[in-house]
Coordinates of C-alpha atoms and ligand atoms in Angstrom, one line a residue:
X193 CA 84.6 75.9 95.5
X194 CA 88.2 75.6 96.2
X195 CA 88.9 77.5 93.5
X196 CA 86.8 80.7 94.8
X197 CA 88.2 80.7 97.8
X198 CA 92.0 80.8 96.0
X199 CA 90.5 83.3 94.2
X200 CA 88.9 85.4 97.2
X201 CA 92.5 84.6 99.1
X202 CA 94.7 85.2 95.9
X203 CA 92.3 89.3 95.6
X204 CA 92.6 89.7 99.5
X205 CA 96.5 89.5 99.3
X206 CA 96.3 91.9 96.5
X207 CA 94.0 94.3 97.4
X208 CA 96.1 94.8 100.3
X209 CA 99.0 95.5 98.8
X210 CA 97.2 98.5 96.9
X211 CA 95.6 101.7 98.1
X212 CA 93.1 103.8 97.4
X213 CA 93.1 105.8 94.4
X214 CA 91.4 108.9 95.2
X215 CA 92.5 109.9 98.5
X216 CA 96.0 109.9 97.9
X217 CA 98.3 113.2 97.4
X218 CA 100.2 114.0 94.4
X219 CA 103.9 112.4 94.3
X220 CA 104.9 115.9 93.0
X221 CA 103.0 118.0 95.9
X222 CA 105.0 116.0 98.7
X223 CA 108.2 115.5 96.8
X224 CA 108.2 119.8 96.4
X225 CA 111.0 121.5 94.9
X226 CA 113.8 118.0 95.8
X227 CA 113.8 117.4 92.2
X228 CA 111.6 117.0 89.4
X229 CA 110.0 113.9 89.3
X230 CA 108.9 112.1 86.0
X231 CA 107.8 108.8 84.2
X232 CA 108.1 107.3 80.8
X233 CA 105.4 107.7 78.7
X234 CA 104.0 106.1 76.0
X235 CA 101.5 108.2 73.9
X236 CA 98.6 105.8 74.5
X237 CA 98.7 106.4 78.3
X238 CA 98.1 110.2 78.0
X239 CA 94.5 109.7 78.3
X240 CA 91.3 108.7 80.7
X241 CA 93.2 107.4 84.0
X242 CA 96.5 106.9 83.1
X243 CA 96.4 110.4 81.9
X244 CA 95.0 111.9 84.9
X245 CA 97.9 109.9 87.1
X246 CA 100.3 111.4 85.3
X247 CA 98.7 115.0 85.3
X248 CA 98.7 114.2 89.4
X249 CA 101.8 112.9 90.0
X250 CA 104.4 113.9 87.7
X251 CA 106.0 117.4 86.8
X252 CA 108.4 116.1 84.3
X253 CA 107.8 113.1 81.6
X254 CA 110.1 111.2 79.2
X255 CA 109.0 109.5 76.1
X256 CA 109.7 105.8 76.6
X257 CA 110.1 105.2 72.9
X258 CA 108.8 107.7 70.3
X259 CA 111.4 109.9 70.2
X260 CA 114.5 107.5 70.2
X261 CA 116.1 107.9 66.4
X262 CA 115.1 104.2 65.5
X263 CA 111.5 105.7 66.1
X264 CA 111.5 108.9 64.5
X265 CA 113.6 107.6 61.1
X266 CA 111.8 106.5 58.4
X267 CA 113.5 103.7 55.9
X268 CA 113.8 106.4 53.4
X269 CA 115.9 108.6 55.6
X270 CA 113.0 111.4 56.8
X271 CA 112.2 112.0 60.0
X272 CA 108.7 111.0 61.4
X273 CA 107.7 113.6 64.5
X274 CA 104.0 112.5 64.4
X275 CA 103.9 110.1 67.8
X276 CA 106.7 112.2 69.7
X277 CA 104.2 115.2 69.2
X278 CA 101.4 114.1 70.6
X279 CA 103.6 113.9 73.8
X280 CA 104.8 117.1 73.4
X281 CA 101.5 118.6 73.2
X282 CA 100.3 117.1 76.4
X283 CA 103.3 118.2 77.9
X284 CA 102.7 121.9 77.0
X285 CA 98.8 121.7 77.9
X286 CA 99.6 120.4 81.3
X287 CA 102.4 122.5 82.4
X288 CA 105.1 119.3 82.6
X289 CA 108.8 119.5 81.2
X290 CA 110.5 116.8 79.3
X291 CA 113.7 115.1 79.7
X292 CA 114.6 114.1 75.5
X293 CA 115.4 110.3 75.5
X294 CA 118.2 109.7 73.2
X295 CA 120.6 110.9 70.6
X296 CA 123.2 108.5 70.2
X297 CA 122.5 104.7 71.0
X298 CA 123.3 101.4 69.8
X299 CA 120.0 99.8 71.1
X300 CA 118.0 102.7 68.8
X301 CA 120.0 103.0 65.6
X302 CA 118.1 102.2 62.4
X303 CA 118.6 99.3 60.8
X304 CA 121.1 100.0 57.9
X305 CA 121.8 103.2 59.0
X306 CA 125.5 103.0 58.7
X307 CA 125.4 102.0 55.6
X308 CA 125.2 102.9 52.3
X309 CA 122.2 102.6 49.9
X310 CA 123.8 99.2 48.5
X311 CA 124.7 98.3 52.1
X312 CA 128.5 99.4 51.6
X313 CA 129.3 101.1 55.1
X314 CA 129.7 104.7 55.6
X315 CA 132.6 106.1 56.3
X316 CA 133.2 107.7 59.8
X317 CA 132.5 111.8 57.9
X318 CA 129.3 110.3 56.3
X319 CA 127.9 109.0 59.6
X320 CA 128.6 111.7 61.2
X321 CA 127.2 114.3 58.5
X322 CA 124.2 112.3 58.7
X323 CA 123.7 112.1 62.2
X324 CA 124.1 115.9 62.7
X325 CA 121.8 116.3 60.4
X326 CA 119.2 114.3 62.7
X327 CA 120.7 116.3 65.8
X328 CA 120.1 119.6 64.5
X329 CA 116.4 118.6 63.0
X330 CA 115.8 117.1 66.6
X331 CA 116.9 120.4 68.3
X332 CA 115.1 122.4 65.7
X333 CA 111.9 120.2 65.8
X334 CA 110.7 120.7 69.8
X335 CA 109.8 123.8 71.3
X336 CA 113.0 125.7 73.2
X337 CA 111.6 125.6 77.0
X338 CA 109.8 122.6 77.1
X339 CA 112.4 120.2 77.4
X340 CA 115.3 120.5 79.9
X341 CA 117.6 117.7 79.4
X342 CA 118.7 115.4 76.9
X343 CA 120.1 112.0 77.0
X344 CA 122.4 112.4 74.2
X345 CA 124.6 109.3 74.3
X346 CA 122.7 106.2 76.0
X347 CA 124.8 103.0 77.0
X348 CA 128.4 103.7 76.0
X349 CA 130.2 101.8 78.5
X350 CA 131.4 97.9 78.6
X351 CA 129.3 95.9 80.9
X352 CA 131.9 93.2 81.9
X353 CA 135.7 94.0 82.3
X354 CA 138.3 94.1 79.3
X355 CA 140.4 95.6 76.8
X356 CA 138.2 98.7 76.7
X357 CA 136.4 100.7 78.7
X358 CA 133.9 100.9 76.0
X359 CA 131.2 99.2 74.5
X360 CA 133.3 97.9 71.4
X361 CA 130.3 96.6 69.6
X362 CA 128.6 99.1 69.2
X363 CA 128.0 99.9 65.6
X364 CA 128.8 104.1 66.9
X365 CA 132.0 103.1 68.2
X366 CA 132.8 100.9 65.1
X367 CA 132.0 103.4 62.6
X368 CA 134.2 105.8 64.6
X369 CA 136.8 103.7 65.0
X370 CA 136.9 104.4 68.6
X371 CA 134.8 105.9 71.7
X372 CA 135.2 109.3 69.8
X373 CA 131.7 109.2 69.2
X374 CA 130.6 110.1 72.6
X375 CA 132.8 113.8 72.3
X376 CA 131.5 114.4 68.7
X377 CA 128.1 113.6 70.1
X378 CA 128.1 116.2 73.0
X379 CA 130.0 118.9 70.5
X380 CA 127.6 118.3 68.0
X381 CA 124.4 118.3 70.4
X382 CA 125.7 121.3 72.3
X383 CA 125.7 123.3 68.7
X384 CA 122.1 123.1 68.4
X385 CA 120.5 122.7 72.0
X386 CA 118.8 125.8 73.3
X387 CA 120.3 127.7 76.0
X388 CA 120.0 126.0 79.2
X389 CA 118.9 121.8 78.4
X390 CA 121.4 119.8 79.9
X391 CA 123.3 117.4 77.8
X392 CA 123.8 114.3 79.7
X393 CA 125.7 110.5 79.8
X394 CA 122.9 107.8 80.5
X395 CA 123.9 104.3 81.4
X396 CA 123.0 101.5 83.6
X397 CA 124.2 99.7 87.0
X398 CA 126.4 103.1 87.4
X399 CA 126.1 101.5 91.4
X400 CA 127.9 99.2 90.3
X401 CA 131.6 99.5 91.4
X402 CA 133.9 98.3 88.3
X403 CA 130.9 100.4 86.0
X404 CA 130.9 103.6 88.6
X405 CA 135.2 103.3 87.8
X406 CA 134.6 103.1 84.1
X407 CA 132.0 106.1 83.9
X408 CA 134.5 107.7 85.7
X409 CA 137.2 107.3 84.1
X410 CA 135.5 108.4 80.4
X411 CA 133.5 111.6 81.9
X412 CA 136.7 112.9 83.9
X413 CA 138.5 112.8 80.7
X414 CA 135.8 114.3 78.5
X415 CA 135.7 116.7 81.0
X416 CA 139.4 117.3 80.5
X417 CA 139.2 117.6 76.9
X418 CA 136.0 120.2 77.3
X419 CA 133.7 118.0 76.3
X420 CA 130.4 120.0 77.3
X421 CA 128.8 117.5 79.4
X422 CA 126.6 118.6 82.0
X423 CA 125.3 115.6 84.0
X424 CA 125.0 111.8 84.5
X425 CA 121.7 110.1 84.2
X426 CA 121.9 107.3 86.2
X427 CA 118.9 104.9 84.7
X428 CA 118.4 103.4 88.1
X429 CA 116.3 99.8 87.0
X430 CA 117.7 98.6 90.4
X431 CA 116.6 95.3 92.5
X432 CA 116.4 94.9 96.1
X433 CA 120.0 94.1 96.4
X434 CA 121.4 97.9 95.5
X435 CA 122.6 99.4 99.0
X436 CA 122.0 103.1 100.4
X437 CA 125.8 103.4 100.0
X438 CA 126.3 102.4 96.6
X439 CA 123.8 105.0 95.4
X440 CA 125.4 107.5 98.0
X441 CA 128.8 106.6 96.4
X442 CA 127.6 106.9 92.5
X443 CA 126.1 110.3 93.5
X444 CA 129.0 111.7 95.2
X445 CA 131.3 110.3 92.9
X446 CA 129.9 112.6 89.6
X447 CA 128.9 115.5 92.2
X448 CA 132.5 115.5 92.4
X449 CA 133.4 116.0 88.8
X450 CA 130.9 119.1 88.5
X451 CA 128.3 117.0 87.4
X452 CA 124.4 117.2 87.9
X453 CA 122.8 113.7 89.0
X454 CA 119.6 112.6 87.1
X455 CA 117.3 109.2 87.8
X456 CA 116.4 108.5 84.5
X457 CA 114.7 105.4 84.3
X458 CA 113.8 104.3 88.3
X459 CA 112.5 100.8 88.3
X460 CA 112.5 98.0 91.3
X461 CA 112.1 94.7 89.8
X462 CA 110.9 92.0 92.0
X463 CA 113.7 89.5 90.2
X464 CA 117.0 89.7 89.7
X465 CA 118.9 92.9 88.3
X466 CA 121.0 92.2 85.1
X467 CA 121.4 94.0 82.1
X468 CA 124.6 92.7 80.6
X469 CA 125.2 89.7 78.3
X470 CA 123.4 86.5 79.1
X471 CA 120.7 88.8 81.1
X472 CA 118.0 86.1 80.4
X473 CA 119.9 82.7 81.0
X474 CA 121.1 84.3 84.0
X475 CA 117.8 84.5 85.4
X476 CA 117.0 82.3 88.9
X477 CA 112.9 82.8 88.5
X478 CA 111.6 82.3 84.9
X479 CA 108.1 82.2 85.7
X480 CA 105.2 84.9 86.7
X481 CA 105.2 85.0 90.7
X482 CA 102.2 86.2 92.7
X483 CA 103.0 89.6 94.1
X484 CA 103.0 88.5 97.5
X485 CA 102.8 90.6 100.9
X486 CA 106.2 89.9 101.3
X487 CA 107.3 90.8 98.0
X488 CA 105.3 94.5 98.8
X489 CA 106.8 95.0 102.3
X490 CA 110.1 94.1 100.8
X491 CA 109.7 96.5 97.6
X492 CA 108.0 99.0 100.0
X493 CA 111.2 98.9 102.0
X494 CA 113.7 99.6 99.1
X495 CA 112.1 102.1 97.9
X496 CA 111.8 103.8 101.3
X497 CA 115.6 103.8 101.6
X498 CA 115.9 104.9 97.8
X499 CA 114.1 107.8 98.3
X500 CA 115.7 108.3 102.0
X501 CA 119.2 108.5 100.0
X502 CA 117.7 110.7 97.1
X503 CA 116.0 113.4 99.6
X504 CA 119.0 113.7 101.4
X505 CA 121.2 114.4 98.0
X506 CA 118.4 116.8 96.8
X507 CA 121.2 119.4 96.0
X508 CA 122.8 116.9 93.5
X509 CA 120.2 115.8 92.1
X510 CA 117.8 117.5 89.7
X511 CA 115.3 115.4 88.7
X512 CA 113.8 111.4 88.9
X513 CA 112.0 109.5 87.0
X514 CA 110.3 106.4 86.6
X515 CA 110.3 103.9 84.4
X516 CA 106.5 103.5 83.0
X517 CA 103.6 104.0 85.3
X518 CA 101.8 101.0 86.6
X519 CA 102.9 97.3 86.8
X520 CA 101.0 96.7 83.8
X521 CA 102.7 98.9 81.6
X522 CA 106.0 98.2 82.8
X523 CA 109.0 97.2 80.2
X524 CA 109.8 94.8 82.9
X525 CA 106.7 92.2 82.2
X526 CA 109.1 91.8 79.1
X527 CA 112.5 91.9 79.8
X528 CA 114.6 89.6 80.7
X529 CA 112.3 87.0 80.3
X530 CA 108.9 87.5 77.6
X531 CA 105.9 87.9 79.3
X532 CA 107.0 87.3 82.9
X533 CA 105.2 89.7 84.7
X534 CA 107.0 92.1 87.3
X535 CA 105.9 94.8 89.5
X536 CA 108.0 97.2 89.9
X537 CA 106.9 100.5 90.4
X538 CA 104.7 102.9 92.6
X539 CA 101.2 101.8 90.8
X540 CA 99.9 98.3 90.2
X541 CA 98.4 97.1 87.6
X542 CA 95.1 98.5 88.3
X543 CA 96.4 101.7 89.2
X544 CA 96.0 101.6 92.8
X545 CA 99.0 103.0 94.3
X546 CA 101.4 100.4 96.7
X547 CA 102.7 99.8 99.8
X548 CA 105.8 101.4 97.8
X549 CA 103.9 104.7 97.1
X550 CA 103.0 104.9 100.4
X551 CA 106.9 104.4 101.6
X552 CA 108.3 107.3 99.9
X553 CA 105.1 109.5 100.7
X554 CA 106.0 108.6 104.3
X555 CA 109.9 109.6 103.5
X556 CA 108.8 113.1 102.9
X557 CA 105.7 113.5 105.3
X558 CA 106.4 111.6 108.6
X559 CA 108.6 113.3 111.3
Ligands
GLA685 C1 117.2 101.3 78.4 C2 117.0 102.5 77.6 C3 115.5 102.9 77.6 C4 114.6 101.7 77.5 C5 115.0 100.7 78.5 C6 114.0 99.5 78.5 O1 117.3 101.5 79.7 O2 117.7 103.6 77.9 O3 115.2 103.7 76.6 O4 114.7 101.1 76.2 O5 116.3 100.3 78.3 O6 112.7 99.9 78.2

């Protein structure tokens, strides 16, 4: 008995955290001409609801995996297209554009891929003959107009403070020698992009200060050297702590260098923000938490002033997405901590939009 009426308590604090699902607008319809706005897709959640969601809400999508270059490579050194496709094609049938997720990145660089086929490393000319090689098949794979930005280098920059600027173990930068990568990747991405996609810098806690200095620092000097870099896409996996000015500062900060602004992977969790070394042991909460009324006012709240910040930098900004869907399909229910569940975006796990949804709805629609 007491264990129904948990249960009956435990559903009436859910259910009213969530919304109906019909009667709500399209985040696209309200959100107009700010910016694009997109999600991560996987290709099993093109179809039935999940499909429909994103055919609702979304005018731009990203592939959450399939077409990083750990995904597309094969062993043998061909290039598999077959999952990335399927997302292309329900791109083109629905009318959505695509932001291309990544070119050059440590996290998504095949095993043994800088080396040699008895495991001998390849020098700095062979790495990079073989990675233009995968930049120009990329380029020459997906259809010109559909996709109007890629992420070409992901996650270049040192997380704590020290000798370099740079993420020094990353195997690009050590089979460079150097951060030189990050110019040869732009150059050689800029040879064979269509007219028009945007070649951006991705990265992570670009709110925060010492990282905002260090992205800086590398795109003003790329920018010196004529790098062709046209934006920054701030991945935006943010907690409740990230102020209204911090986000105002990163914006204005790369507006001033020229730069176009993207939200590439917008994400709230419910724990604590941090990406860097130790992310895991660092953690205060290791254990699934109920998502509370507290936790949905609170979240509702952040992303209100999140979305207050981004409407008002409209002009700098030229498209968001979000990170995955619904709570259930969220990266977040894995990372830092394995199976911890999270809930950090609009949608919940049974696709019923939140308080959140309802918050930045309210940002564009109430006067
Ligand atoms: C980083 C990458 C993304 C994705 C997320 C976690 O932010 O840029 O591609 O892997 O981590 O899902």
């Amino acid at each position: 008995m007491k264990r129904i009426l948990f249960l009956a308590l435990t559903a009436a604090v859910l259910c009213s955290c969530g919304g109906k699902k019909d009667e709500i607008p399209g985040l696209k319809d309200f959100i107009k001409n700010d910016f694009k706005i997109g999600v991560a897709v996987m290709p099993s959640s093109l179809v039935g609801e999940e499909g429909e969601m994103i055919k609702k809400h979304f005018n731009s999508m990203t592939a959450e995996n399939v077409m990083k270059p750990a995904n597309v490579i094969r062993p043998d050194g061909s290039y598999d297209f077959t999952e990335a496709d399927k997302i292309i094609a329900f791109a083109q049938e629905n009318g959505i554009k695509m932001r291309g997720h990544t070119l050059v990145w440590h996290g998504s660089t095949p095993r043994g891929y800088m080396n040699d086929a008895e495991g001998k490393p390849l020098t700095k000319e062979q790495v990079m003959a073989k990675h233009e090689n995968y930049i120009k098949a990329v380029f020459d794979h997906y259809p010109k107009d559909l996709i109007y930005a890629w992420d070409v280098v992901n996650e270049a920059l040192a997380d704590e403070p020290g000798e370099s600027i740079y993420r020094t173990r990353s195997p690009w930068y050590q089979a460079f020698g150097g951060p030189e990568f990050i110019e040869w990747a732009f150059k050689t991405a800029k040879k064979y992009a269509p007219e028009g996609c945007e070649l951006i810098y991705n990265d992570y806690n670009l709110v925060d200060p010492a990282k905002l200095e260090r992205a800086c620092t590398m795109l003003k000097d790329m920018l010196a050297k004529g790098v062709p870099i046209d934006g920054v896409g701030m991945q935006a996996h943010w907690d409740n702590s990230v102020s209204q000015e911090q986000i105002q500062n990163a914006i204005d900060r790369f507006s001033a260098l020229g730069l176009d602004v993207q939200i590439t992977e917008l994400d709230l969790t419910c724990f604590d923000n941090y990406h860097g070394p130790g992310a895991a042991e660092r953690q205060k909460i290791r254990q699934s938490v109920q998502y509370t009324t507290e936790l949905a006012d609170a979240q509702a709240e952040q992303y209100s002033k999140i979305f207050t910040t981004l409407h008002k930098n409209a002009d700098k900004i030229s498209s968001v997405t979000f990170w995955c869907l619904t709570d259930r399909n969220s990266w977040l229910n894995n990372f830092t901590i394995r199976g911890r569940l999270d809930y950090p975006l609009l949608f919940d796990a049974q696709n019923r939009p939140k308080k959140a949804f309802f918050a930045v709805k309210d940002v564009y629609t109430k006067k």
